[in-house]
Coordinates of C-alpha atoms in Angstrom, one line a residue:
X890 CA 18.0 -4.6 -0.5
X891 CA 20.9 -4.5 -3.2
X892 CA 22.3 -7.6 -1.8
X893 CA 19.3 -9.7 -1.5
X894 CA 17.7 -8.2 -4.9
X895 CA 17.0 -10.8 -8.0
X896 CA 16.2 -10.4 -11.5
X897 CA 12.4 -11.9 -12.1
X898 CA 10.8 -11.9 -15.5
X899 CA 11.6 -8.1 -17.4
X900 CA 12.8 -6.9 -14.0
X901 CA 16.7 -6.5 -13.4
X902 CA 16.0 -5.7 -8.9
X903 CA 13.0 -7.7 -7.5
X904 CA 12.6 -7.7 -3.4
X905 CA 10.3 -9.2 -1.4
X906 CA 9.7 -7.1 2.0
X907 CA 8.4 -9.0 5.3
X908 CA 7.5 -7.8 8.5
X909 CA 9.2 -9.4 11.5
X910 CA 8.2 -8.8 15.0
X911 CA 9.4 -11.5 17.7
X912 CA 6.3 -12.2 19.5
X913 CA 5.3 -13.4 16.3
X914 CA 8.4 -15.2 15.5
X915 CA 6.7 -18.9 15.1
X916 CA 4.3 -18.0 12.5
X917 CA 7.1 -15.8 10.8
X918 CA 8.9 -19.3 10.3
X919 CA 5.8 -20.8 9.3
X920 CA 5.4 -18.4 6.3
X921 CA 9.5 -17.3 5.6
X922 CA 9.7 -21.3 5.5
X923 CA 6.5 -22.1 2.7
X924 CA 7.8 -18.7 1.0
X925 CA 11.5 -20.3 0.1
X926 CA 10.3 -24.1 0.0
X927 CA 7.3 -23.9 -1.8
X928 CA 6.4 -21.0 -3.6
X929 CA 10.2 -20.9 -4.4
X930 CA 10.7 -17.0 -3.3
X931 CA 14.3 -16.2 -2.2
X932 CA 15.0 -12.4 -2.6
X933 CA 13.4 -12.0 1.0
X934 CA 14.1 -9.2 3.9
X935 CA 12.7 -10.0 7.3
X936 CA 11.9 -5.4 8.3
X937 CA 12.0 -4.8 12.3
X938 CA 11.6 -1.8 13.4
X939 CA 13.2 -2.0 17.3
X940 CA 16.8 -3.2 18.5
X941 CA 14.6 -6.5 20.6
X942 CA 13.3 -7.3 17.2
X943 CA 16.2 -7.2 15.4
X944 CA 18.1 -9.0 17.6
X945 CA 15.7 -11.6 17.4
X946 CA 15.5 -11.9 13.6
X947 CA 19.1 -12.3 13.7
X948 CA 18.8 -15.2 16.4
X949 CA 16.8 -16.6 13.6
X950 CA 19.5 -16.2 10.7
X951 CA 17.6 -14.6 8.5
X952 CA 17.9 -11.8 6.3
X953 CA 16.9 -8.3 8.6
X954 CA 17.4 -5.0 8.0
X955 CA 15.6 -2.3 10.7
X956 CA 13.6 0.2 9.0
X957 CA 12.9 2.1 12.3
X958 CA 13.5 5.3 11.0
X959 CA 10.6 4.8 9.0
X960 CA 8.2 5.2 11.2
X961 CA 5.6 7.9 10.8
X962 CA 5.6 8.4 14.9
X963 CA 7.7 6.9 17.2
X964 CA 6.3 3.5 19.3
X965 CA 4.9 4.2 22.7
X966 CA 5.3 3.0 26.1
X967 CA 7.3 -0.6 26.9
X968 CA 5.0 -2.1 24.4
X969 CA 7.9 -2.3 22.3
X970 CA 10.3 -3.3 24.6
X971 CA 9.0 -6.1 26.0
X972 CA 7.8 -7.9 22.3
X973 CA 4.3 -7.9 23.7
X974 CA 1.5 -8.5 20.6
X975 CA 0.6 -4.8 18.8
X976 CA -3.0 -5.5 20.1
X977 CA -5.2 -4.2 16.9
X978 CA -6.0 -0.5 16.6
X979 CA -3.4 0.5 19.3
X980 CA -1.2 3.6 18.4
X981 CA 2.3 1.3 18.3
X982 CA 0.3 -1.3 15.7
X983 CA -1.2 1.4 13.4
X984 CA 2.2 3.3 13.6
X985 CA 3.8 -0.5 12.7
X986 CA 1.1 -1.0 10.3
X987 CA 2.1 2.3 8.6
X988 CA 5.6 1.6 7.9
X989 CA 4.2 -1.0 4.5
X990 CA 3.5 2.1 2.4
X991 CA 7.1 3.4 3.5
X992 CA 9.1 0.7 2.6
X993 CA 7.6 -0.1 -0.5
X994 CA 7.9 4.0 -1.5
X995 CA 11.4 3.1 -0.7
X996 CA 11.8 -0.3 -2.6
X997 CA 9.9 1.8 -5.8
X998 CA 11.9 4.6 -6.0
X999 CA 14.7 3.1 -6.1
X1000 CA 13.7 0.9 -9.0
X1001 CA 12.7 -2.5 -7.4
X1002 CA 9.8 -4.6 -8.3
X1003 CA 8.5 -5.1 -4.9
X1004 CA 6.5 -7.8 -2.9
X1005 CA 5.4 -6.6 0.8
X1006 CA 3.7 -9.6 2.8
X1007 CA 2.5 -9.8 6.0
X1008 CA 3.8 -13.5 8.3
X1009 CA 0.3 -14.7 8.8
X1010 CA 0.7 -16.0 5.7
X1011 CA 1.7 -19.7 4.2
X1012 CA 2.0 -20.8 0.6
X1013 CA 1.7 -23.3 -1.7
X1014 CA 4.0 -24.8 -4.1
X1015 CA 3.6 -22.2 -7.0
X1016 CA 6.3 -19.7 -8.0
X1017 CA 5.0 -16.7 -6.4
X1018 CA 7.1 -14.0 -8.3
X1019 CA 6.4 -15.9 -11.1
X1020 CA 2.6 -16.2 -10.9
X1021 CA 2.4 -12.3 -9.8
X1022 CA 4.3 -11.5 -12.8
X1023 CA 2.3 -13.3 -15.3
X1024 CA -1.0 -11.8 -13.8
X1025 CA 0.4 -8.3 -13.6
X1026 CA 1.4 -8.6 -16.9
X1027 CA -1.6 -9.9 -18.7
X1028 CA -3.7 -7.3 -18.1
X1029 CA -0.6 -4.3 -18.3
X1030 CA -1.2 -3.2 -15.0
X1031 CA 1.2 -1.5 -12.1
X1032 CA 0.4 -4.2 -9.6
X1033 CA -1.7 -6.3 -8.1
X1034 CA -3.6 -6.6 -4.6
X1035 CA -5.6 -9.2 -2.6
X1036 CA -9.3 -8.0 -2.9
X1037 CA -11.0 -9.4 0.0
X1038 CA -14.9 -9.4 -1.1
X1039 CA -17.3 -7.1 -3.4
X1040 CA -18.0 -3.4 -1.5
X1041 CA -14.6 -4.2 0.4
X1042 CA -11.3 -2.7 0.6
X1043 CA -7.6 -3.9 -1.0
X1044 CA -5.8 -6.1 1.8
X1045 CA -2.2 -4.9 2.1
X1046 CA -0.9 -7.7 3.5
X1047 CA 0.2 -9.4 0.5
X1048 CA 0.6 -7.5 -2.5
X1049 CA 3.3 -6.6 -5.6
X1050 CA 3.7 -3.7 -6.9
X1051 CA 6.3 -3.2 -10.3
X1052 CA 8.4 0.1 -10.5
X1053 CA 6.5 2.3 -12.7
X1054 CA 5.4 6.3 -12.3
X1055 CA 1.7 5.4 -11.5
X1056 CA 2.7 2.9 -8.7
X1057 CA 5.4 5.5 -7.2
X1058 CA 3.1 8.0 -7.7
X1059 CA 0.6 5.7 -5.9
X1060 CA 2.9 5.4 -3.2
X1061 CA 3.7 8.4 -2.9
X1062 CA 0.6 9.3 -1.5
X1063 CA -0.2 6.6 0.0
X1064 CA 2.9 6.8 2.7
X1065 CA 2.2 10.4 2.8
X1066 CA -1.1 10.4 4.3
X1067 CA 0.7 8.2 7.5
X1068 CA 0.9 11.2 10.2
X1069 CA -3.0 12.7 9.4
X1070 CA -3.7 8.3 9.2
X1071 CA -2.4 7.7 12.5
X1072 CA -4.1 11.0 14.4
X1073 CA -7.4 9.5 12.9
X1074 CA -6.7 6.1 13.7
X1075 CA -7.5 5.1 10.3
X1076 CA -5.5 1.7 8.5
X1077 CA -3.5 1.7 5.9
X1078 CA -6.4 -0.4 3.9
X1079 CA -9.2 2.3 5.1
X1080 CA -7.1 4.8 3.6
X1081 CA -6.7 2.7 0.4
X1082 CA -10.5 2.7 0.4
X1083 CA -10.5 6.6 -0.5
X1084 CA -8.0 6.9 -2.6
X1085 CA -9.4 4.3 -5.5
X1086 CA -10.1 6.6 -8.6
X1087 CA -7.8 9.5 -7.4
X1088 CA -4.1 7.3 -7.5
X1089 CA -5.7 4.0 -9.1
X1090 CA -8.1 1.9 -9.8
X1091 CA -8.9 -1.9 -8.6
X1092 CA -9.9 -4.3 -11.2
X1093 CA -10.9 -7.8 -10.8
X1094 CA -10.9 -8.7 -14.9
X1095 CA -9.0 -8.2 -17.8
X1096 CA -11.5 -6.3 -19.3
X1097 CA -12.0 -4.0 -16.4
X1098 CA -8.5 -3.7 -16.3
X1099 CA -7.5 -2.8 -20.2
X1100 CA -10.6 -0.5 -19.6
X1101 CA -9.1 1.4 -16.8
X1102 CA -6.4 2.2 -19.0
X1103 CA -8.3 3.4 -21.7
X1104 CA -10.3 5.7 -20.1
X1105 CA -7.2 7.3 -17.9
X1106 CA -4.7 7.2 -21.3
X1107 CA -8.0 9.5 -23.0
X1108 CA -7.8 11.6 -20.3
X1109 CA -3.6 12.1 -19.7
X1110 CA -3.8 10.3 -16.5
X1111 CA -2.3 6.7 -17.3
X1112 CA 1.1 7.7 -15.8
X1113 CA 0.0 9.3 -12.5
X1114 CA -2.9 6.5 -11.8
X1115 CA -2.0 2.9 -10.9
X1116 CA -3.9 0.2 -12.3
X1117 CA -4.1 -2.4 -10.0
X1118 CA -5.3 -5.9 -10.5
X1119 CA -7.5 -7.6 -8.0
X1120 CA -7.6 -11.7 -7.0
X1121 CA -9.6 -12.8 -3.7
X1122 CA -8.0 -14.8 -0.8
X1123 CA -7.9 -17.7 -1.0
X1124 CA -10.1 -19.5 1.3
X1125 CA -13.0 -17.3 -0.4
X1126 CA -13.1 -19.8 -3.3
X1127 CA -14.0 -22.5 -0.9
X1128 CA -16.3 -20.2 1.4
X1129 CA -18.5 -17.6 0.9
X1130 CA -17.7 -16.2 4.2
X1131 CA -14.6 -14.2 4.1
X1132 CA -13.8 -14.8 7.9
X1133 CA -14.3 -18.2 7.9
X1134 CA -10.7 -18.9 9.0
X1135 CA -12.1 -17.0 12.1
X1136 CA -13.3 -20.3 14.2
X1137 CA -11.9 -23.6 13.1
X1138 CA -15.1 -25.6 13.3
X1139 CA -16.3 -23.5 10.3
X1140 CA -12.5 -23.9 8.0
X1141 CA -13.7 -24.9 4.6
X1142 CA -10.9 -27.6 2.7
X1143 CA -8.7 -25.6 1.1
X1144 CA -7.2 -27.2 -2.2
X1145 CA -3.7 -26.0 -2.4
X1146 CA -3.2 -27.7 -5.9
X1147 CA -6.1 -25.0 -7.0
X1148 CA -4.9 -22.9 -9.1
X1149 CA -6.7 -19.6 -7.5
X1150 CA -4.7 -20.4 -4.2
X1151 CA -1.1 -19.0 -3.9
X1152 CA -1.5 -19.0 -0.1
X1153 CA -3.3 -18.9 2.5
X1154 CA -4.0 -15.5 4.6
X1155 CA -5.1 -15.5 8.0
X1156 CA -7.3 -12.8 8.3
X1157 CA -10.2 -11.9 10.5
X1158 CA -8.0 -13.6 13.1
X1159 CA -6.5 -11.9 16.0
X1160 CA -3.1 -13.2 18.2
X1161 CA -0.5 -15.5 16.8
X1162 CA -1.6 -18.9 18.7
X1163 CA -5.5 -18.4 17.2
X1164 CA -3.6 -17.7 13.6
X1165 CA -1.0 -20.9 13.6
X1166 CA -4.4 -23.2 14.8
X1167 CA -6.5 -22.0 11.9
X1168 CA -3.1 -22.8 9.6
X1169 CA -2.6 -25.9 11.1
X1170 CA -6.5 -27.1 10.7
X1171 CA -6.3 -26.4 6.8
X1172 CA -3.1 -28.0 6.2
X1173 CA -1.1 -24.9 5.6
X1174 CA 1.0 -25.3 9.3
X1175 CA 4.9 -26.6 8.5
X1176 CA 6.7 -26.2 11.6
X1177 CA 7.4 -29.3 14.4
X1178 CA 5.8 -26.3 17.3
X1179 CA 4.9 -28.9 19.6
X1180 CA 8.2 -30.7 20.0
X1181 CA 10.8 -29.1 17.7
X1182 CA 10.9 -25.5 18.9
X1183 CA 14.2 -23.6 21.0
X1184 CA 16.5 -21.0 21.0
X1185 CA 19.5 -21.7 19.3
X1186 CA 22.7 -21.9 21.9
X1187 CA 23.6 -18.7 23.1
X1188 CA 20.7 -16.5 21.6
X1189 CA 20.4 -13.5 23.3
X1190 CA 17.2 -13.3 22.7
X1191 CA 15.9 -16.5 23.2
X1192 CA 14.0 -16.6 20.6
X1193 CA 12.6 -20.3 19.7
X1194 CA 13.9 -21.5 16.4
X1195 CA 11.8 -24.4 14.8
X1196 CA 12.6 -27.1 12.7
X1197 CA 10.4 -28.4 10.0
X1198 CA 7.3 -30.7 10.9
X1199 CA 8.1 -33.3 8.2
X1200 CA 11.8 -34.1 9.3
X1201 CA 9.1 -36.0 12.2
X1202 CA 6.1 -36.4 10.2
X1203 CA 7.3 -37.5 6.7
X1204 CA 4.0 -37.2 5.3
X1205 CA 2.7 -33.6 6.5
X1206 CA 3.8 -32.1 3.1
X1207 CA 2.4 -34.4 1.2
X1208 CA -1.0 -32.5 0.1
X1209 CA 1.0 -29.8 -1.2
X1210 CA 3.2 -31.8 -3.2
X1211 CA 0.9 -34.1 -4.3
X1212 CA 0.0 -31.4 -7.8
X1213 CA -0.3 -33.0 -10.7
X1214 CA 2.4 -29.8 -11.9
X1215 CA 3.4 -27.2 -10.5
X1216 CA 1.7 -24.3 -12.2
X1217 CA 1.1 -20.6 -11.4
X1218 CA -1.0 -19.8 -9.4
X1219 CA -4.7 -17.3 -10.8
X1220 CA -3.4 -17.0 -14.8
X1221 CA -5.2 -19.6 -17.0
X1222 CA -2.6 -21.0 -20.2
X1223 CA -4.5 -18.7 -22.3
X1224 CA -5.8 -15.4 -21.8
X1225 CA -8.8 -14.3 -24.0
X1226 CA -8.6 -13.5 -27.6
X1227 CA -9.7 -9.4 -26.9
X1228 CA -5.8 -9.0 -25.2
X1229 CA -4.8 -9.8 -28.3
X1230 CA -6.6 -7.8 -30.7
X1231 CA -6.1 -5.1 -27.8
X1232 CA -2.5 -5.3 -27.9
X1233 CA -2.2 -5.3 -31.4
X1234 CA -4.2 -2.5 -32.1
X1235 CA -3.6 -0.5 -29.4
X1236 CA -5.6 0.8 -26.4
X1237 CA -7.1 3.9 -27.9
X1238 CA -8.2 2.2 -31.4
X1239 CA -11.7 1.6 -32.6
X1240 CA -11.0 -2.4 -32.1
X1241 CA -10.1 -2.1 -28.4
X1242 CA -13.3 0.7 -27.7
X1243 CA -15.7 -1.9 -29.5
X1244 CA -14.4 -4.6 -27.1
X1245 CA -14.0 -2.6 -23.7
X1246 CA -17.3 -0.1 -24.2
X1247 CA -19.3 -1.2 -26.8
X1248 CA -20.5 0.5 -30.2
X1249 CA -21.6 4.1 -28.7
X1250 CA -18.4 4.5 -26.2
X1251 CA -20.7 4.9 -23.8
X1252 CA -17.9 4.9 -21.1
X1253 CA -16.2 8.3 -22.5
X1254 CA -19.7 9.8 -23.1
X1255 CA -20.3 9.1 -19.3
X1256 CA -16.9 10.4 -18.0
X1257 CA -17.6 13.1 -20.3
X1258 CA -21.3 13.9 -19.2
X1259 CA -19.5 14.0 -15.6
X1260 CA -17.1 16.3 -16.2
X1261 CA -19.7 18.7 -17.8
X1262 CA -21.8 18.7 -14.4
X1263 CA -19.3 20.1 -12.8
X1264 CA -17.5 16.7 -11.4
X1265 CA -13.5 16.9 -11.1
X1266 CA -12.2 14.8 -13.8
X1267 CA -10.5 12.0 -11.6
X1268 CA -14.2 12.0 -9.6
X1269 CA -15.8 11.8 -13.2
X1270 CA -13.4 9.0 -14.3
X1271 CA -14.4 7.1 -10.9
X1272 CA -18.0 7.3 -11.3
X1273 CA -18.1 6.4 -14.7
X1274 CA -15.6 3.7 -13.8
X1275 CA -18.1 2.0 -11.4
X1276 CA -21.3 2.9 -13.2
X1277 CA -22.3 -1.2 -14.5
X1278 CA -24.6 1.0 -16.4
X1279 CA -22.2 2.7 -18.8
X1280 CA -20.4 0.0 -19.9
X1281 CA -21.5 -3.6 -22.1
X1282 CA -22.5 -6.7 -20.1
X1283 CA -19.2 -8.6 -20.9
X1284 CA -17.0 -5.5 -19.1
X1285 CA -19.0 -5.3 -16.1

């Protein structure tokens, strides 16, 4: 990581981590090639976690480092020998699956600002660290996840995460639970599902977010709970249905000059040939696959290396560079006047409680009330946390 580590914004060591497994070399092209070209992102390492893999990623020339001895249980049977596809919910892809909060425990401890993304991703042409940064840092927060719809989990296929105690903390846990994970069966998103309110909290605003902090700085918890900040994928701003990448007669047009789209994430998707289709039918598809894929001479592996679609197609860019300016991606120019009284008075003033719970603090008083029935006080901080009822209209 030292060697491919950058300085971005107040960070001196920034890494981006991304999964690599050869049968889904293509669409790892597709997304290491609109990471570095468009959203401008070159701090990359391409993880593998067999010798066939890594042999592979080499073939490739990229960046790869194996991170097999991170696995939480070794892979089973030839279905990592043979670069089949990790079918979903099969011991060897949950065991793969596992290995995010790992690395990113590692990247963290170590002092890194770390980015972990999955390959079924492609961008657009905003500076990604840049535009994570700048959200992050507008609302004070440890991180921030992809949120994929109200009464739904975090998505940990794209995510950053900045090196602070509440986000190692976070992680700490997080790649802990991996052995009692796997023997359940459970994702590394299910598992983020229980842990909200015990190692962080998920907020999709500002004012959820400073209000977070608040409440866990009243109660001596700021540094050992992650504050997370929440945007939803992309294609949701263009479709109510968060699947809708699923069939491609129902793909909404996505806008990659919006300013709410970074990239776009395949999800809901299964198999790398169903994935690059529903890229290819919104526009986000880069690669010549159909006449400009091979191995290189004399890989081993024989891996096919692609070249890009517009050294054929001049034109196949063109939507994505077509933005009046390239600007980063979910931060408006000019975040509301409350950060700034916030910020200058300081989380715990009378200001900042006016603005994040109203005259009669009733967000403390509910925590509070919790606590005195008996609730443990990360429970009570939860509950109050989520209770619409306990805080003004304008923080809900």
């Amino acid at each position: 990581m030292a060697l491919r580590s950058q300085p971005a914004g107040r960070h001196n060591q920034s890494v981006a981590l991304l999964l690599f497994n050869r049968a889904f070399a293509v669409l790892a092209q597709n997304s290491v090639y609109s990471l570095v070209k468009l959203a401008g992102v070159r701090n990359y390492v391409v993880l593998t976690w067999t010798p066939a893999d890594l042999a592979a990623c080499s073939d490739l020339n990229l960046p790869c480092a194996s991170v097999e001895h991170l696995l939480a249980q070794p892979l089973l049977g030839q279905e990592d020998a043979a670069g089949s596809h990790l079918s979903w919910g099969s011991h060897n892809w949950l065991a793969v699956v596992w290995l995010k909060p790992a690395v990113v425990l590692h990247a963290l401890q170590r002092g890194y600002a770390v980015m972990l993304a999955d390959t079924d991703i492609a961008y657009t042409v905003k500076p990604l660290w840049e535009s994570y940064l700048a959200y992050i840092d507008e609302a004070d927060a440890d991180g921030a996840f992809q949120y994929e719809a109200p009464g739904r989990w975090l998505n940990s296929g794209q995510f950053v995460l900045l090196p602070t105690a509440a986000s190692v903390a976070f992680a700490e846990e997080w790649a802990k639970a991996a052995p009692e994970m796997l023997q359940k069966g459970l994702t590394t998103q299910m598992y983020l599902a229980e842990m909200e309110g015990r190692t962080y909290f998920a907020c999709p605003s500002l004012c959820r977010c400073y209000r977070a902090q608040r409440t866990l700085l009243q109660f001596g918890l700021r540094e050992r709970v992650g504050v997370f900040r929440t945007y939803f994928a992309g294609q949701t701003h263009f479709s109510q249905e968060l699947c809708t990448m699923a069939h491609p007669a129902w793909q909404p047009h996505i806008d990659p000059c919006d300013y709410k789209v970074a990239f776009l994430h395949v999800i809901c998707t299964d198999g790398a040939q169903a994935k690059e289709a529903a890229m290819r039918a919104a526009g986000f598809w880069f690669l010549d696959s159909e006449q400009g894929c091979a191995p290189h001479d004399g890989a081993a592996s024989q891996v096919p290396a692609c070249l890009p679609l517009h050294w054929r197609l001049p034109r196949s860019e063109l939507p994505h560079y077509s933005c009046p300016v390239p600007a980063l991606a979910w931060v408006q120019r000019q975040p509301p006047a409350a950060v700034a009284t916030i910020r200058q008075h300081g989380l715990l003033s009378q200001a900042a409680g006016e603005l994040l719970e109203g005259e009669n603090g009733y967000g403390t008083n509910a925590t509070l009330a919790a606590m005195a029935a008996g609730k443990p006080l990360a429970e009570s901080v939860l509950a109050a946390y989520h209770d619409n009822n306990t805080w003004p209209k304008w923080c809900n």
